[in-house]
Amino acid sequence: MKPHPEFTALVTADRDRRDNFKTLLSCVLPRPIAFVSTISASGVPNLSPFSFFNGVGSNPPAVIFSPCTRADGTVKDTIVNLREVPECVVNVVPFSIRDAMNEAASAFPPDVNEFEAAGFTPLPSRFVRPPRVAESPVQMECKLVQIVPVGDGPLAANICIAEVLCFHIARELLLPDGTADVTKIDLIGRLGGDDYSTIRDRFALPKPGPK
């Protein structure tokens, strides 16, 4: 292995928050996309993608995603809804629905149903009130455990910790061991700006044994 000959220190406290945001996105990638459906207290569904997302445990199964506060300091509808109805569905995003997912990312008013606006088909969930996305091959029904704020003001994080109550996996992807076939799921990941990636190129690294 060859070490890098030189490094530059970009001290976050000395930089504009937007510059820190751009640098972070360029360094942490590719990021999986949580296509999160929530519902307001009045019954209006919301559907939004978030690339600050990952699985964080299996006992119980849990995920985290973070709808950051907007650049103008307002809170996204997903957070408003979760505070009113602490349930959601985390849908995955394959290549086939990339354009409609991107349309759902538009800044619609709170009374707009993004399922209708972006052309998605809602499916009733078994354990939670928000609907699932029929066009997504994997849907995870979740109950909110906690929202953890990190910072305040524009671009501050709102880390949502959610326990998975139920997995829905399309039959053509379901393997006998209860997992999804990663050779067929064709998910996309977020890079920076307008750029995305696929998971079509893979390699294996067997886990080392005891030393």
Short mmCIF file of C-alpha atoms in Angstrom, two decimals:
data_model
loop_
_atom_site.label_atom_id
_atom_site.label_comp_id
_atom_site.label_asym_id
_atom_site.label_seq_id
_atom_site.Cartn_x
_atom_site.Cartn_y
_atom_site.Cartn_z
CA MET A 1 0.00 0.00 0.00
CA LYS A 2 1.16 3.50 -0.83
CA PRO A 3 0.51 6.32 1.67
CA HIS A 4 -0.74 9.68 0.43
CA PRO A 5 2.14 12.20 0.47
CA GLU A 6 0.24 15.24 1.72
CA PHE A 7 -3.04 16.25 3.40
CA THR A 8 -4.97 19.50 3.76
CA ALA A 9 -6.91 20.27 6.96
CA LEU A 10 -10.33 21.86 6.46
CA VAL A 11 -11.34 22.91 9.97
CA THR A 12 -15.14 22.74 10.16
CA ALA A 13 -15.49 25.52 12.72
CA ASP A 14 -13.79 27.93 10.31
CA ARG A 15 -15.94 27.11 7.27
CA ASP A 16 -19.40 27.98 6.04
CA ARG A 17 -21.95 25.26 6.92
CA ARG A 18 -22.79 24.78 3.23
CA ASP A 19 -19.13 24.15 2.39
CA ASN A 20 -18.94 21.57 5.20
CA PHE A 21 -22.10 19.96 3.82
CA LYS A 22 -20.60 19.66 0.32
CA THR A 23 -17.30 18.27 1.62
CA LEU A 24 -19.10 15.70 3.77
CA LEU A 25 -21.17 14.48 0.81
CA SER A 26 -18.05 14.14 -1.32
CA CYS A 27 -16.31 12.02 1.34
CA VAL A 28 -19.13 9.75 2.55
CA LEU A 29 -20.36 7.81 -0.47
CA PRO A 30 -22.07 6.03 -2.02
CA ARG A 31 -24.96 6.53 0.38
CA PRO A 32 -28.03 4.25 0.30
CA ILE A 33 -31.38 5.99 -0.13
CA ALA A 34 -34.26 5.70 2.31
CA PHE A 35 -37.50 6.52 0.49
CA VAL A 36 -39.55 7.32 3.57
CA SER A 37 -43.33 7.45 3.68
CA THR A 38 -45.03 9.14 6.63
CA ILE A 39 -48.51 10.47 7.29
CA SER A 40 -49.76 13.65 8.93
CA ALA A 41 -52.24 13.75 11.79
CA SER A 42 -54.88 14.83 9.26
CA GLY A 43 -54.13 11.79 7.05
CA VAL A 44 -52.04 13.33 4.23
CA PRO A 45 -49.26 10.91 3.10
CA ASN A 46 -45.75 12.22 2.52
CA LEU A 47 -42.97 10.55 0.55
CA SER A 48 -39.36 11.79 0.56
CA PRO A 49 -35.88 10.34 -0.18
CA PHE A 50 -32.98 10.71 2.27
CA SER A 51 -29.40 9.63 1.65
CA PHE A 52 -28.24 9.98 5.24
CA PHE A 53 -29.47 6.45 5.90
CA ASN A 54 -28.28 3.06 7.12
CA GLY A 55 -29.08 -0.05 9.12
CA VAL A 56 -27.78 0.11 12.68
CA GLY A 57 -28.74 -3.07 14.51
CA SER A 58 -30.57 -6.38 14.43
CA ASN A 59 -31.85 -6.90 17.98
CA PRO A 60 -34.26 -5.36 17.31
CA PRO A 61 -33.73 -4.64 13.61
CA ALA A 62 -33.34 -0.89 13.29
CA VAL A 63 -32.49 1.80 10.77
CA ILE A 64 -31.54 5.46 10.98
CA PHE A 65 -32.15 8.28 8.53
CA SER A 66 -31.71 12.02 8.87
CA PRO A 67 -33.97 14.61 7.23
CA CYS A 68 -31.72 17.65 7.62
CA THR A 69 -33.26 21.02 8.34
CA ARG A 70 -33.65 23.01 5.12
CA ALA A 71 -31.21 25.74 4.13
CA ASP A 72 -33.83 28.34 5.10
CA GLY A 73 -34.09 26.86 8.60
CA THR A 74 -37.50 25.19 8.19
CA VAL A 75 -38.15 21.59 9.20
CA LYS A 76 -39.10 19.04 6.54
CA ASP A 77 -42.58 17.52 6.43
CA THR A 78 -41.17 14.08 7.32
CA ILE A 79 -40.08 15.35 10.74
CA VAL A 80 -43.36 17.19 11.30
CA ASN A 81 -45.30 14.02 10.47
CA LEU A 82 -43.15 11.75 12.63
CA ARG A 83 -43.76 14.01 15.61
CA GLU A 84 -47.50 13.73 15.00
CA VAL A 85 -47.64 10.06 13.94
CA PRO A 86 -44.43 8.24 15.05
CA GLU A 87 -44.50 5.62 12.29
CA CYS A 88 -43.01 5.31 8.81
CA VAL A 89 -42.18 2.97 5.98
CA VAL A 90 -38.63 2.89 4.62
CA ASN A 91 -38.80 1.87 0.96
CA VAL A 92 -35.66 1.09 -1.05
CA VAL A 93 -34.89 2.72 -4.41
CA PRO A 94 -33.95 0.58 -7.43
CA PHE A 95 -32.71 2.06 -10.70
CA SER A 96 -36.14 1.57 -12.30
CA ILE A 97 -37.84 4.24 -10.13
CA ARG A 98 -35.01 6.78 -10.07
CA ASP A 99 -36.86 9.53 -11.97
CA ALA A 100 -40.08 9.29 -9.97
CA MET A 101 -38.07 9.21 -6.72
CA ASN A 102 -36.31 12.38 -7.82
CA GLU A 103 -39.67 14.02 -8.55
CA ALA A 104 -40.87 13.15 -5.04
CA ALA A 105 -37.84 15.04 -3.68
CA SER A 106 -39.39 18.33 -4.86
CA ALA A 107 -40.34 20.83 -2.17
CA PHE A 108 -44.09 20.25 -2.30
CA PRO A 109 -46.42 22.03 0.17
CA PRO A 110 -47.44 19.94 3.21
CA ASP A 111 -50.94 19.31 1.84
CA VAL A 112 -49.63 17.61 -1.33
CA ASN A 113 -49.64 13.81 -1.52
CA GLU A 114 -46.28 12.89 -3.09
CA PHE A 115 -47.57 9.43 -4.02
CA GLU A 116 -49.98 11.13 -6.40
CA ALA A 117 -47.62 13.92 -7.46
CA ALA A 118 -44.78 11.53 -8.41
CA GLY A 119 -46.97 8.71 -9.74
CA PHE A 120 -46.41 6.05 -7.07
CA THR A 121 -48.92 3.43 -6.00
CA PRO A 122 -49.70 3.31 -2.25
CA LEU A 123 -50.13 -0.06 -0.55
CA PRO A 124 -51.67 -0.46 2.90
CA SER A 125 -49.23 -1.45 5.64
CA ARG A 126 -49.86 -4.21 8.19
CA PHE A 127 -48.68 -2.52 11.38
CA VAL A 128 -48.31 1.20 10.68
CA ARG A 129 -50.50 3.93 9.22
CA PRO A 130 -48.24 5.30 6.44
CA PRO A 131 -48.61 3.45 3.12
CA ARG A 132 -45.92 1.46 1.35
CA VAL A 133 -44.58 2.16 -2.16
CA ALA A 134 -45.75 -0.63 -4.49
CA GLU A 135 -42.99 0.13 -7.02
CA SER A 136 -40.26 -0.43 -4.40
CA PRO A 137 -39.12 -4.09 -4.16
CA VAL A 138 -38.39 -3.90 -0.41
CA GLN A 139 -40.44 -2.01 2.16
CA MET A 140 -39.75 -1.86 5.90
CA GLU A 141 -42.58 -0.90 8.23
CA CYS A 142 -41.14 0.97 11.20
CA LYS A 143 -42.08 2.62 14.46
CA LEU A 144 -40.12 5.67 15.54
CA VAL A 145 -37.89 5.12 18.57
CA GLN A 146 -36.38 8.58 18.86
CA ILE A 147 -35.47 11.75 16.96
CA VAL A 148 -31.99 12.94 17.93
CA PRO A 149 -31.22 16.55 16.97
CA VAL A 150 -27.60 17.32 16.10
CA GLY A 151 -27.00 21.06 15.90
CA ASP A 152 -29.63 23.68 15.19
CA GLY A 153 -30.58 26.00 12.38
CA PRO A 154 -30.04 25.42 8.64
CA LEU A 155 -28.64 21.98 7.61
CA ALA A 156 -28.80 20.64 11.18
CA ALA A 157 -29.38 16.90 11.47
CA ASN A 158 -32.53 15.23 12.78
CA ILE A 159 -31.47 11.62 13.25
CA CYS A 160 -34.51 9.36 13.23
CA ILE A 161 -34.03 5.98 14.88
CA ALA A 162 -36.70 3.52 13.77
CA GLU A 163 -37.39 -0.08 14.72
CA VAL A 164 -38.34 -2.36 11.83
CA LEU A 165 -41.60 -4.17 12.56
CA CYS A 166 -42.03 -5.96 9.24
CA PHE A 167 -40.11 -6.58 6.01
CA HIS A 168 -41.96 -6.78 2.69
CA ILE A 169 -39.80 -8.33 -0.05
CA ALA A 170 -40.92 -8.86 -3.65
CA ARG A 171 -41.28 -12.59 -4.36
CA GLU A 172 -38.90 -12.50 -7.32
CA LEU A 173 -36.16 -11.21 -4.99
CA LEU A 174 -36.83 -13.36 -1.94
CA LEU A 175 -34.25 -16.07 -1.24
CA PRO A 176 -34.94 -19.22 0.83
CA ASP A 177 -33.04 -17.78 3.81
CA GLY A 178 -35.36 -14.75 3.98
CA THR A 179 -32.93 -12.26 2.44
CA ALA A 180 -33.28 -10.20 -0.74
CA ASP A 181 -31.24 -11.25 -3.77
CA VAL A 182 -28.67 -8.46 -4.11
CA THR A 183 -27.82 -9.61 -7.65
CA LYS A 184 -31.35 -8.61 -8.76
CA ILE A 185 -32.36 -5.73 -6.49
CA ASP A 186 -30.42 -3.11 -8.55
CA LEU A 187 -30.42 -0.36 -5.92
CA ILE A 188 -28.94 3.07 -6.50
CA GLY A 189 -26.84 5.17 -4.13
CA ARG A 190 -26.38 8.91 -3.77
CA LEU A 191 -23.07 10.61 -4.47
CA GLY A 192 -22.90 14.41 -4.53
CA GLY A 193 -24.82 17.04 -6.44
CA ASP A 194 -26.83 15.41 -9.23
CA ASP A 195 -24.75 12.22 -9.26
CA TYR A 196 -25.84 8.70 -8.29
CA SER A 197 -24.33 5.23 -8.54
CA THR A 198 -25.53 1.64 -8.89
CA ILE A 199 -24.42 -1.53 -7.07
CA ARG A 200 -23.93 -3.55 -10.25
CA ASP A 201 -20.16 -3.89 -9.74
CA ARG A 202 -19.32 -6.07 -6.75
CA PHE A 203 -16.34 -7.92 -5.31
CA ALA A 204 -15.94 -10.31 -2.42
CA LEU A 205 -13.56 -10.14 0.55
CA PRO A 206 -13.89 -13.17 2.84
CA LYS A 207 -13.87 -12.18 6.48
CA PRO A 208 -10.52 -13.01 8.15
CA GLY A 209 -10.52 -15.72 10.79
CA PRO A 210 -8.97 -15.51 14.28
CA LYS A 211 -5.30 -14.55 14.34
#
